[in-house]
Amino acid sequence: MTNTELRTKVRLFIRDKASLNKLLDNTEEIDDDTIDQAAEIAIMYLNNVPPAFITFGSSVDDFTNSNSQSMLVLATSAYSIMSAGVWQSRNSLTFNDGGLNLRIEDKTNQYMAIAQNFLNLAGQMASNYKISQNRASFQDTITESTLGSVSEDNI
């Protein structure tokens, strides 16, 4: 998967399309640089999910199968949404006029909750994937060592 493909998948997954963002003057909320940086952080996160001795690689290009790509899309989405949540927090405004309270750009808690759910899911998927890879590697080692000691003389 390339960075461009990852950006497209993240945008589709989190529905960040200019045509759907009526309140943002039909622009994308999360820019390409933010998604690219989120991908770097996501890769570090996924590589450090236990068991840490099994890693996915160091770049988006290393995520070649659908299992690892789905984890990367989820984790990158999470970090992209966290970044948007930080922006929301920094640009939050509370307005009060004659008893009418209005909060502008106050979605930080929603963004962070969504991001945390995505990150938890990506982490669990990565852990399960790494454990299954470890088991498969162990079973291959056991099978090879067992079959390697069997010969016609032993039968």
Short mmCIF file of N, CA and C in Angstrom, two decimals:
data_model
loop_
_atom_site.label_atom_id
_atom_site.label_comp_id
_atom_site.label_asym_id
_atom_site.label_seq_id
_atom_site.Cartn_x
_atom_site.Cartn_y
_atom_site.Cartn_z
N MET A 1 0.85 -1.17 0.00
CA MET A 1 0.00 0.00 0.00
C MET A 1 0.90 1.23 0.00
N THR A 2 0.51 2.23 -0.74
CA THR A 2 1.27 3.48 -0.79
C THR A 2 0.64 4.51 0.15
N ASN A 3 1.36 5.61 0.38
CA ASN A 3 0.80 6.68 1.22
C ASN A 3 -0.49 7.24 0.61
N THR A 4 -0.51 7.39 -0.70
CA THR A 4 -1.70 7.91 -1.37
C THR A 4 -2.88 6.97 -1.17
N GLU A 5 -2.64 5.67 -1.32
CA GLU A 5 -3.72 4.69 -1.10
C GLU A 5 -4.19 4.73 0.36
N LEU A 6 -3.25 4.86 1.30
CA LEU A 6 -3.63 4.93 2.71
C LEU A 6 -4.48 6.17 2.97
N ARG A 7 -4.07 7.32 2.44
CA ARG A 7 -4.86 8.54 2.64
C ARG A 7 -6.29 8.35 2.13
N THR A 8 -6.41 7.74 0.96
CA THR A 8 -7.74 7.51 0.37
C THR A 8 -8.57 6.59 1.26
N LYS A 9 -7.96 5.50 1.74
CA LYS A 9 -8.68 4.56 2.60
C LYS A 9 -9.09 5.20 3.92
N VAL A 10 -8.21 6.00 4.50
CA VAL A 10 -8.53 6.69 5.76
C VAL A 10 -9.69 7.65 5.54
N ARG A 11 -9.60 8.45 4.48
CA ARG A 11 -10.66 9.42 4.21
C ARG A 11 -12.01 8.72 3.98
N LEU A 12 -11.99 7.60 3.25
CA LEU A 12 -13.24 6.86 3.03
C LEU A 12 -13.76 6.29 4.34
N PHE A 13 -12.87 5.76 5.15
CA PHE A 13 -13.29 5.14 6.40
C PHE A 13 -13.90 6.15 7.37
N ILE A 14 -13.28 7.31 7.49
CA ILE A 14 -13.80 8.30 8.45
C ILE A 14 -14.75 9.30 7.79
N ARG A 15 -15.04 9.05 6.51
CA ARG A 15 -16.00 9.86 5.75
C ARG A 15 -15.58 11.33 5.69
N ASP A 16 -14.30 11.56 5.51
CA ASP A 16 -13.77 12.92 5.41
C ASP A 16 -13.65 13.30 3.94
N LYS A 17 -14.79 13.57 3.35
CA LYS A 17 -14.86 13.97 1.95
C LYS A 17 -15.33 15.42 1.91
N ALA A 18 -14.78 16.18 1.01
CA ALA A 18 -15.16 17.58 0.89
C ALA A 18 -16.67 17.72 0.68
N SER A 19 -17.26 16.86 -0.13
CA SER A 19 -18.69 16.97 -0.44
C SER A 19 -19.58 16.68 0.77
N LEU A 20 -19.04 15.99 1.78
CA LEU A 20 -19.83 15.67 2.98
C LEU A 20 -19.63 16.68 4.10
N ASN A 21 -18.68 17.59 3.94
CA ASN A 21 -18.34 18.54 5.00
C ASN A 21 -18.97 19.90 4.73
N LYS A 22 -20.27 19.95 4.83
CA LYS A 22 -21.01 21.19 4.53
C LYS A 22 -20.62 22.31 5.49
N LEU A 23 -20.39 21.98 6.75
CA LEU A 23 -20.03 23.01 7.73
C LEU A 23 -18.59 23.47 7.61
N LEU A 24 -17.80 22.77 6.82
CA LEU A 24 -16.40 23.14 6.62
C LEU A 24 -16.19 23.75 5.24
N ASP A 25 -17.23 24.34 4.68
CA ASP A 25 -17.16 24.93 3.35
C ASP A 25 -16.69 23.94 2.29
N ASN A 26 -17.19 22.72 2.42
CA ASN A 26 -16.88 21.67 1.45
C ASN A 26 -15.39 21.43 1.27
N THR A 27 -14.67 21.38 2.39
CA THR A 27 -13.25 21.03 2.37
C THR A 27 -13.05 19.79 3.24
N GLU A 28 -11.93 19.14 3.05
CA GLU A 28 -11.61 18.01 3.92
C GLU A 28 -11.14 18.55 5.26
N GLU A 29 -11.54 17.89 6.32
CA GLU A 29 -11.16 18.35 7.66
C GLU A 29 -9.70 18.05 7.98
N ILE A 30 -9.23 16.90 7.53
CA ILE A 30 -7.88 16.45 7.87
C ILE A 30 -7.02 16.48 6.61
N ASP A 31 -5.93 17.23 6.66
CA ASP A 31 -5.09 17.37 5.47
C ASP A 31 -4.14 16.18 5.31
N ASP A 32 -3.53 16.11 4.13
CA ASP A 32 -2.64 14.99 3.80
C ASP A 32 -1.46 14.88 4.76
N ASP A 33 -0.86 16.02 5.12
CA ASP A 33 0.29 15.99 6.03
C ASP A 33 -0.07 15.38 7.38
N THR A 34 -1.27 15.70 7.87
CA THR A 34 -1.72 15.15 9.15
C THR A 34 -1.91 13.64 9.05
N ILE A 35 -2.49 13.18 7.95
CA ILE A 35 -2.68 11.73 7.77
C ILE A 35 -1.32 11.04 7.65
N ASP A 36 -0.39 11.65 6.93
CA ASP A 36 0.95 11.05 6.80
C ASP A 36 1.65 10.94 8.15
N GLN A 37 1.55 12.00 8.95
CA GLN A 37 2.16 11.97 10.28
C GLN A 37 1.44 10.94 11.17
N ALA A 38 0.13 10.88 11.07
CA ALA A 38 -0.64 9.90 11.83
C ALA A 38 -0.23 8.48 11.45
N ALA A 39 0.07 8.26 10.18
CA ALA A 39 0.50 6.94 9.72
C ALA A 39 1.84 6.56 10.34
N GLU A 40 2.76 7.51 10.43
CA GLU A 40 4.06 7.24 11.06
C GLU A 40 3.87 6.84 12.52
N ILE A 41 3.03 7.57 13.22
CA ILE A 41 2.78 7.26 14.64
C ILE A 41 2.07 5.91 14.75
N ALA A 42 1.12 5.65 13.85
CA ALA A 42 0.38 4.38 13.87
C ALA A 42 1.32 3.20 13.66
N ILE A 43 2.27 3.34 12.75
CA ILE A 43 3.23 2.25 12.50
C ILE A 43 4.05 1.97 13.75
N MET A 44 4.51 3.04 14.40
CA MET A 44 5.27 2.84 15.65
C MET A 44 4.40 2.15 16.70
N TYR A 45 3.15 2.58 16.81
CA TYR A 45 2.23 1.98 17.77
C TYR A 45 2.02 0.50 17.48
N LEU A 46 1.69 0.17 16.22
CA LEU A 46 1.42 -1.22 15.86
C LEU A 46 2.64 -2.11 16.06
N ASN A 47 3.82 -1.58 15.76
CA ASN A 47 5.04 -2.36 15.97
C ASN A 47 5.31 -2.63 17.44
N ASN A 48 4.86 -1.75 18.32
CA ASN A 48 5.12 -1.90 19.76
C ASN A 48 4.02 -2.63 20.52
N VAL A 49 2.93 -2.98 19.83
CA VAL A 49 1.90 -3.80 20.47
C VAL A 49 2.51 -5.16 20.76
N PRO A 50 2.35 -5.68 21.98
CA PRO A 50 2.93 -7.00 22.30
C PRO A 50 2.32 -8.10 21.43
N PRO A 51 3.07 -9.10 21.09
CA PRO A 51 4.51 -9.27 21.31
C PRO A 51 5.32 -8.39 20.36
N ALA A 52 6.18 -7.57 20.95
CA ALA A 52 6.91 -6.55 20.20
C ALA A 52 8.01 -7.10 19.30
N PHE A 53 8.38 -8.37 19.48
CA PHE A 53 9.45 -8.93 18.62
C PHE A 53 8.94 -9.24 17.22
N ILE A 54 7.64 -9.19 17.01
CA ILE A 54 7.06 -9.32 15.67
C ILE A 54 6.63 -7.92 15.25
N THR A 55 7.19 -7.43 14.14
CA THR A 55 6.86 -6.09 13.68
C THR A 55 6.31 -6.13 12.26
N PHE A 56 5.67 -5.04 11.90
CA PHE A 56 5.06 -4.94 10.57
C PHE A 56 5.97 -4.26 9.56
N GLY A 57 6.94 -3.51 10.01
CA GLY A 57 7.83 -2.78 9.13
C GLY A 57 7.94 -1.33 9.58
N SER A 58 8.59 -0.52 8.76
CA SER A 58 8.84 0.86 9.16
C SER A 58 8.18 1.89 8.26
N SER A 59 7.48 1.44 7.22
CA SER A 59 6.80 2.39 6.33
C SER A 59 5.46 1.82 5.87
N VAL A 60 4.66 2.68 5.31
CA VAL A 60 3.35 2.27 4.80
C VAL A 60 3.51 1.15 3.76
N ASP A 61 4.56 1.22 2.96
CA ASP A 61 4.79 0.22 1.92
C ASP A 61 4.98 -1.19 2.47
N ASP A 62 5.36 -1.31 3.74
CA ASP A 62 5.59 -2.63 4.34
C ASP A 62 4.29 -3.35 4.72
N PHE A 63 3.19 -2.64 4.70
CA PHE A 63 1.90 -3.23 5.05
C PHE A 63 1.28 -3.78 3.78
N THR A 64 1.53 -5.07 3.53
CA THR A 64 1.20 -5.65 2.22
C THR A 64 -0.04 -6.53 2.20
N ASN A 65 -0.44 -7.09 3.34
CA ASN A 65 -1.62 -7.96 3.30
C ASN A 65 -2.83 -7.24 3.90
N SER A 66 -4.00 -7.76 3.61
CA SER A 66 -5.22 -7.07 4.01
C SER A 66 -5.36 -6.95 5.52
N ASN A 67 -4.88 -7.94 6.27
CA ASN A 67 -4.96 -7.86 7.74
C ASN A 67 -4.16 -6.69 8.26
N SER A 68 -2.91 -6.59 7.84
CA SER A 68 -2.07 -5.51 8.34
C SER A 68 -2.55 -4.16 7.82
N GLN A 69 -3.07 -4.11 6.60
CA GLN A 69 -3.57 -2.85 6.06
C GLN A 69 -4.78 -2.35 6.83
N SER A 70 -5.68 -3.25 7.22
CA SER A 70 -6.86 -2.81 7.97
C SER A 70 -6.45 -2.25 9.33
N MET A 71 -5.44 -2.86 9.96
CA MET A 71 -4.94 -2.33 11.23
C MET A 71 -4.34 -0.94 11.04
N LEU A 72 -3.59 -0.78 9.96
CA LEU A 72 -2.96 0.51 9.69
C LEU A 72 -4.01 1.58 9.41
N VAL A 73 -5.03 1.25 8.66
CA VAL A 73 -6.10 2.22 8.38
C VAL A 73 -6.79 2.63 9.68
N LEU A 74 -7.11 1.66 10.53
CA LEU A 74 -7.75 1.98 11.82
C LEU A 74 -6.86 2.85 12.69
N ALA A 75 -5.60 2.46 12.86
CA ALA A 75 -4.71 3.21 13.74
C ALA A 75 -4.42 4.60 13.17
N THR A 76 -4.23 4.70 11.85
CA THR A 76 -4.00 6.00 11.23
C THR A 76 -5.23 6.89 11.37
N SER A 77 -6.40 6.29 11.21
CA SER A 77 -7.64 7.05 11.41
C SER A 77 -7.72 7.57 12.84
N ALA A 78 -7.36 6.72 13.80
CA ALA A 78 -7.41 7.13 15.20
C ALA A 78 -6.51 8.32 15.46
N TYR A 79 -5.27 8.25 15.01
CA TYR A 79 -4.34 9.36 15.25
C TYR A 79 -4.72 10.60 14.46
N SER A 80 -5.31 10.44 13.28
CA SER A 80 -5.79 11.59 12.51
C SER A 80 -6.93 12.29 13.25
N ILE A 81 -7.85 11.48 13.78
CA ILE A 81 -8.98 12.04 14.53
C ILE A 81 -8.51 12.68 15.83
N MET A 82 -7.51 12.09 16.48
CA MET A 82 -6.95 12.72 17.68
C MET A 82 -6.40 14.10 17.35
N SER A 83 -5.70 14.19 16.24
CA SER A 83 -5.14 15.48 15.82
C SER A 83 -6.27 16.48 15.57
N ALA A 84 -7.32 16.05 14.91
CA ALA A 84 -8.47 16.94 14.68
C ALA A 84 -9.11 17.33 16.01
N GLY A 85 -9.13 16.40 16.96
CA GLY A 85 -9.68 16.70 18.29
C GLY A 85 -8.87 17.75 19.02
N VAL A 86 -7.55 17.70 18.89
CA VAL A 86 -6.69 18.71 19.50
C VAL A 86 -7.00 20.08 18.88
N TRP A 87 -7.16 20.08 17.55
CA TRP A 87 -7.52 21.33 16.87
C TRP A 87 -8.87 21.84 17.36
N GLN A 88 -9.84 20.92 17.51
CA GLN A 88 -11.16 21.30 18.00
C GLN A 88 -11.05 21.94 19.39
N SER A 89 -10.24 21.34 20.23
CA SER A 89 -10.07 21.85 21.59
C SER A 89 -9.45 23.25 21.59
N ARG A 90 -8.45 23.43 20.77
CA ARG A 90 -7.75 24.71 20.71
C ARG A 90 -8.66 25.81 20.15
N ASN A 91 -9.59 25.46 19.30
CA ASN A 91 -10.45 26.45 18.66
C ASN A 91 -11.87 26.46 19.22
N SER A 92 -12.05 25.92 20.41
CA SER A 92 -13.36 25.89 21.05
C SER A 92 -13.71 27.27 21.58
N LEU A 93 -14.96 27.62 21.50
CA LEU A 93 -15.43 28.92 21.97
C LEU A 93 -16.80 28.74 22.61
N THR A 94 -16.95 29.28 23.80
CA THR A 94 -18.25 29.29 24.47
C THR A 94 -18.80 30.71 24.39
N PHE A 95 -20.05 30.82 23.95
CA PHE A 95 -20.68 32.12 23.77
C PHE A 95 -21.99 32.12 24.54
N ASN A 96 -22.23 33.21 25.27
CA ASN A 96 -23.46 33.34 26.05
C ASN A 96 -24.06 34.70 25.74
N ASP A 97 -25.33 34.69 25.34
CA ASP A 97 -26.02 35.94 25.05
C ASP A 97 -27.44 35.85 25.60
N GLY A 98 -27.66 36.54 26.71
CA GLY A 98 -28.99 36.58 27.29
C GLY A 98 -29.54 35.22 27.66
N GLY A 99 -28.71 34.36 28.21
CA GLY A 99 -29.15 33.04 28.62
C GLY A 99 -29.05 31.98 27.54
N LEU A 100 -28.72 32.37 26.35
CA LEU A 100 -28.51 31.42 25.26
C LEU A 100 -27.05 31.05 25.24
N ASN A 101 -26.75 29.79 25.56
CA ASN A 101 -25.38 29.30 25.55
C ASN A 101 -25.10 28.59 24.24
N LEU A 102 -23.96 28.90 23.68
CA LEU A 102 -23.57 28.29 22.42
C LEU A 102 -22.10 27.92 22.50
N ARG A 103 -21.81 26.69 22.17
CA ARG A 103 -20.42 26.22 22.14
C ARG A 103 -20.06 25.94 20.70
N ILE A 104 -19.05 26.61 20.23
CA ILE A 104 -18.60 26.46 18.85
C ILE A 104 -17.37 25.57 18.83
N GLU A 105 -17.33 24.64 17.89
CA GLU A 105 -16.19 23.71 17.74
C GLU A 105 -15.94 22.91 19.00
N ASP A 106 -16.99 22.39 19.60
CA ASP A 106 -16.85 21.64 20.85
C ASP A 106 -17.12 20.15 20.61
N LYS A 107 -16.26 19.55 19.83
CA LYS A 107 -16.42 18.12 19.53
C LYS A 107 -15.24 17.31 20.06
N THR A 108 -14.41 17.94 20.86
CA THR A 108 -13.18 17.28 21.31
C THR A 108 -13.46 15.94 21.97
N ASN A 109 -14.39 15.89 22.91
CA ASN A 109 -14.67 14.63 23.61
C ASN A 109 -15.17 13.55 22.66
N GLN A 110 -16.01 13.93 21.71
CA GLN A 110 -16.50 12.96 20.73
C GLN A 110 -15.36 12.44 19.87
N TYR A 111 -14.50 13.33 19.41
CA TYR A 111 -13.37 12.93 18.58
C TYR A 111 -12.44 11.99 19.35
N MET A 112 -12.13 12.36 20.58
CA MET A 112 -11.20 11.54 21.36
C MET A 112 -11.80 10.16 21.67
N ALA A 113 -13.10 10.10 21.94
CA ALA A 113 -13.74 8.81 22.21
C ALA A 113 -13.71 7.92 20.98
N ILE A 114 -14.02 8.49 19.82
CA ILE A 114 -13.97 7.72 18.58
C ILE A 114 -12.55 7.23 18.32
N ALA A 115 -11.59 8.14 18.47
CA ALA A 115 -10.19 7.78 18.22
C ALA A 115 -9.74 6.66 19.16
N GLN A 116 -10.12 6.74 20.43
CA GLN A 116 -9.71 5.72 21.38
C GLN A 116 -10.32 4.36 21.04
N ASN A 117 -11.57 4.36 20.60
CA ASN A 117 -12.20 3.10 20.18
C ASN A 117 -11.47 2.50 18.98
N PHE A 118 -11.13 3.32 18.00
CA PHE A 118 -10.39 2.84 16.83
C PHE A 118 -9.03 2.29 17.25
N LEU A 119 -8.35 3.02 18.12
CA LEU A 119 -7.01 2.61 18.53
C LEU A 119 -7.05 1.32 19.34
N ASN A 120 -8.04 1.17 20.21
CA ASN A 120 -8.19 -0.08 20.96
C ASN A 120 -8.42 -1.25 20.02
N LEU A 121 -9.27 -1.05 19.03
CA LEU A 121 -9.56 -2.12 18.08
C LEU A 121 -8.33 -2.47 17.27
N ALA A 122 -7.61 -1.46 16.78
CA ALA A 122 -6.38 -1.70 16.01
C ALA A 122 -5.34 -2.42 16.86
N GLY A 123 -5.20 -2.03 18.10
CA GLY A 123 -4.25 -2.68 19.01
C GLY A 123 -4.61 -4.13 19.26
N GLN A 124 -5.88 -4.41 19.46
CA GLN A 124 -6.32 -5.79 19.68
C GLN A 124 -6.11 -6.63 18.43
N MET A 125 -6.42 -6.05 17.28
CA MET A 125 -6.20 -6.77 16.02
C MET A 125 -4.72 -7.06 15.81
N ALA A 126 -3.86 -6.08 16.11
CA ALA A 126 -2.42 -6.26 15.94
C ALA A 126 -1.90 -7.34 16.89
N SER A 127 -2.36 -7.31 18.13
CA SER A 127 -1.92 -8.31 19.10
C SER A 127 -2.34 -9.71 18.67
N ASN A 128 -3.60 -9.85 18.27
CA ASN A 128 -4.09 -11.16 17.81
C ASN A 128 -3.31 -11.64 16.58
N TYR A 129 -3.05 -10.74 15.65
CA TYR A 129 -2.31 -11.09 14.44
C TYR A 129 -0.89 -11.54 14.79
N LYS A 130 -0.23 -10.80 15.67
CA LYS A 130 1.14 -11.15 16.06
C LYS A 130 1.18 -12.49 16.80
N ILE A 131 0.22 -12.72 17.66
CA ILE A 131 0.16 -14.00 18.39
C ILE A 131 -0.05 -15.15 17.41
N SER A 132 -0.94 -14.97 16.44
CA SER A 132 -1.18 -16.05 15.47
C SER A 132 0.05 -16.28 14.61
N GLN A 133 0.77 -15.21 14.25
CA GLN A 133 2.01 -15.37 13.47
C GLN A 133 3.05 -16.12 14.30
N ASN A 134 3.14 -15.79 15.58
CA ASN A 134 4.09 -16.45 16.46
C ASN A 134 3.76 -17.94 16.60
N ARG A 135 2.48 -18.26 16.76
CA ARG A 135 2.06 -19.66 16.86
C ARG A 135 2.38 -20.42 15.58
N ALA A 136 2.08 -19.79 14.45
CA ALA A 136 2.34 -20.44 13.16
C ALA A 136 3.83 -20.69 12.98
N SER A 137 4.63 -19.74 13.37
CA SER A 137 6.09 -19.90 13.27
C SER A 137 6.56 -21.02 14.19
N PHE A 138 6.00 -21.08 15.39
CA PHE A 138 6.37 -22.12 16.35
C PHE A 138 5.95 -23.50 15.82
N GLN A 139 4.75 -23.60 15.28
CA GLN A 139 4.27 -24.87 14.75
C GLN A 139 5.12 -25.32 13.57
N ASP A 140 5.52 -24.38 12.71
CA ASP A 140 6.40 -24.73 11.59
C ASP A 140 7.73 -25.27 12.10
N THR A 141 8.25 -24.65 13.15
CA THR A 141 9.53 -25.08 13.72
C THR A 141 9.39 -26.48 14.30
N ILE A 142 8.31 -26.73 15.04
CA ILE A 142 8.08 -28.05 15.64
C ILE A 142 7.92 -29.10 14.54
N THR A 143 7.14 -28.78 13.51
CA THR A 143 6.90 -29.72 12.43
C THR A 143 8.20 -30.05 11.70
N GLU A 144 8.99 -29.04 11.39
CA GLU A 144 10.25 -29.26 10.69
C GLU A 144 11.21 -30.09 11.54
N SER A 145 11.31 -29.80 12.83
CA SER A 145 12.25 -30.56 13.66
C SER A 145 11.76 -31.99 13.86
N THR A 146 10.46 -32.19 13.95
CA THR A 146 9.91 -33.53 14.11
C THR A 146 10.07 -34.34 12.84
N LEU A 147 9.68 -33.75 11.72
CA LEU A 147 9.78 -34.46 10.45
C LEU A 147 11.22 -34.65 10.02
N GLY A 148 12.07 -33.73 10.41
CA GLY A 148 13.48 -33.84 10.04
C GLY A 148 14.14 -35.05 10.68
N SER A 149 13.64 -35.51 11.84
CA SER A 149 14.25 -36.64 12.52
C SER A 149 13.65 -37.98 12.07
N VAL A 150 12.63 -37.92 11.24
CA VAL A 150 12.01 -39.16 10.74
C VAL A 150 12.68 -39.53 9.41
N SER A 151 13.14 -40.75 9.35
CA SER A 151 13.73 -41.24 8.10
C SER A 151 13.25 -42.67 7.88
N GLU A 152 13.55 -43.23 6.73
CA GLU A 152 13.12 -44.58 6.41
C GLU A 152 13.75 -45.58 7.39
N ASP A 153 14.93 -45.26 7.89
CA ASP A 153 15.59 -46.16 8.84
C ASP A 153 14.83 -46.22 10.18
N ASN A 154 14.11 -45.14 10.51
CA ASN A 154 13.39 -45.07 11.78
C ASN A 154 12.00 -45.70 11.68
N ILE A 155 11.55 -45.99 10.47
CA ILE A 155 10.17 -46.49 10.30
C ILE A 155 10.13 -47.98 10.44
#
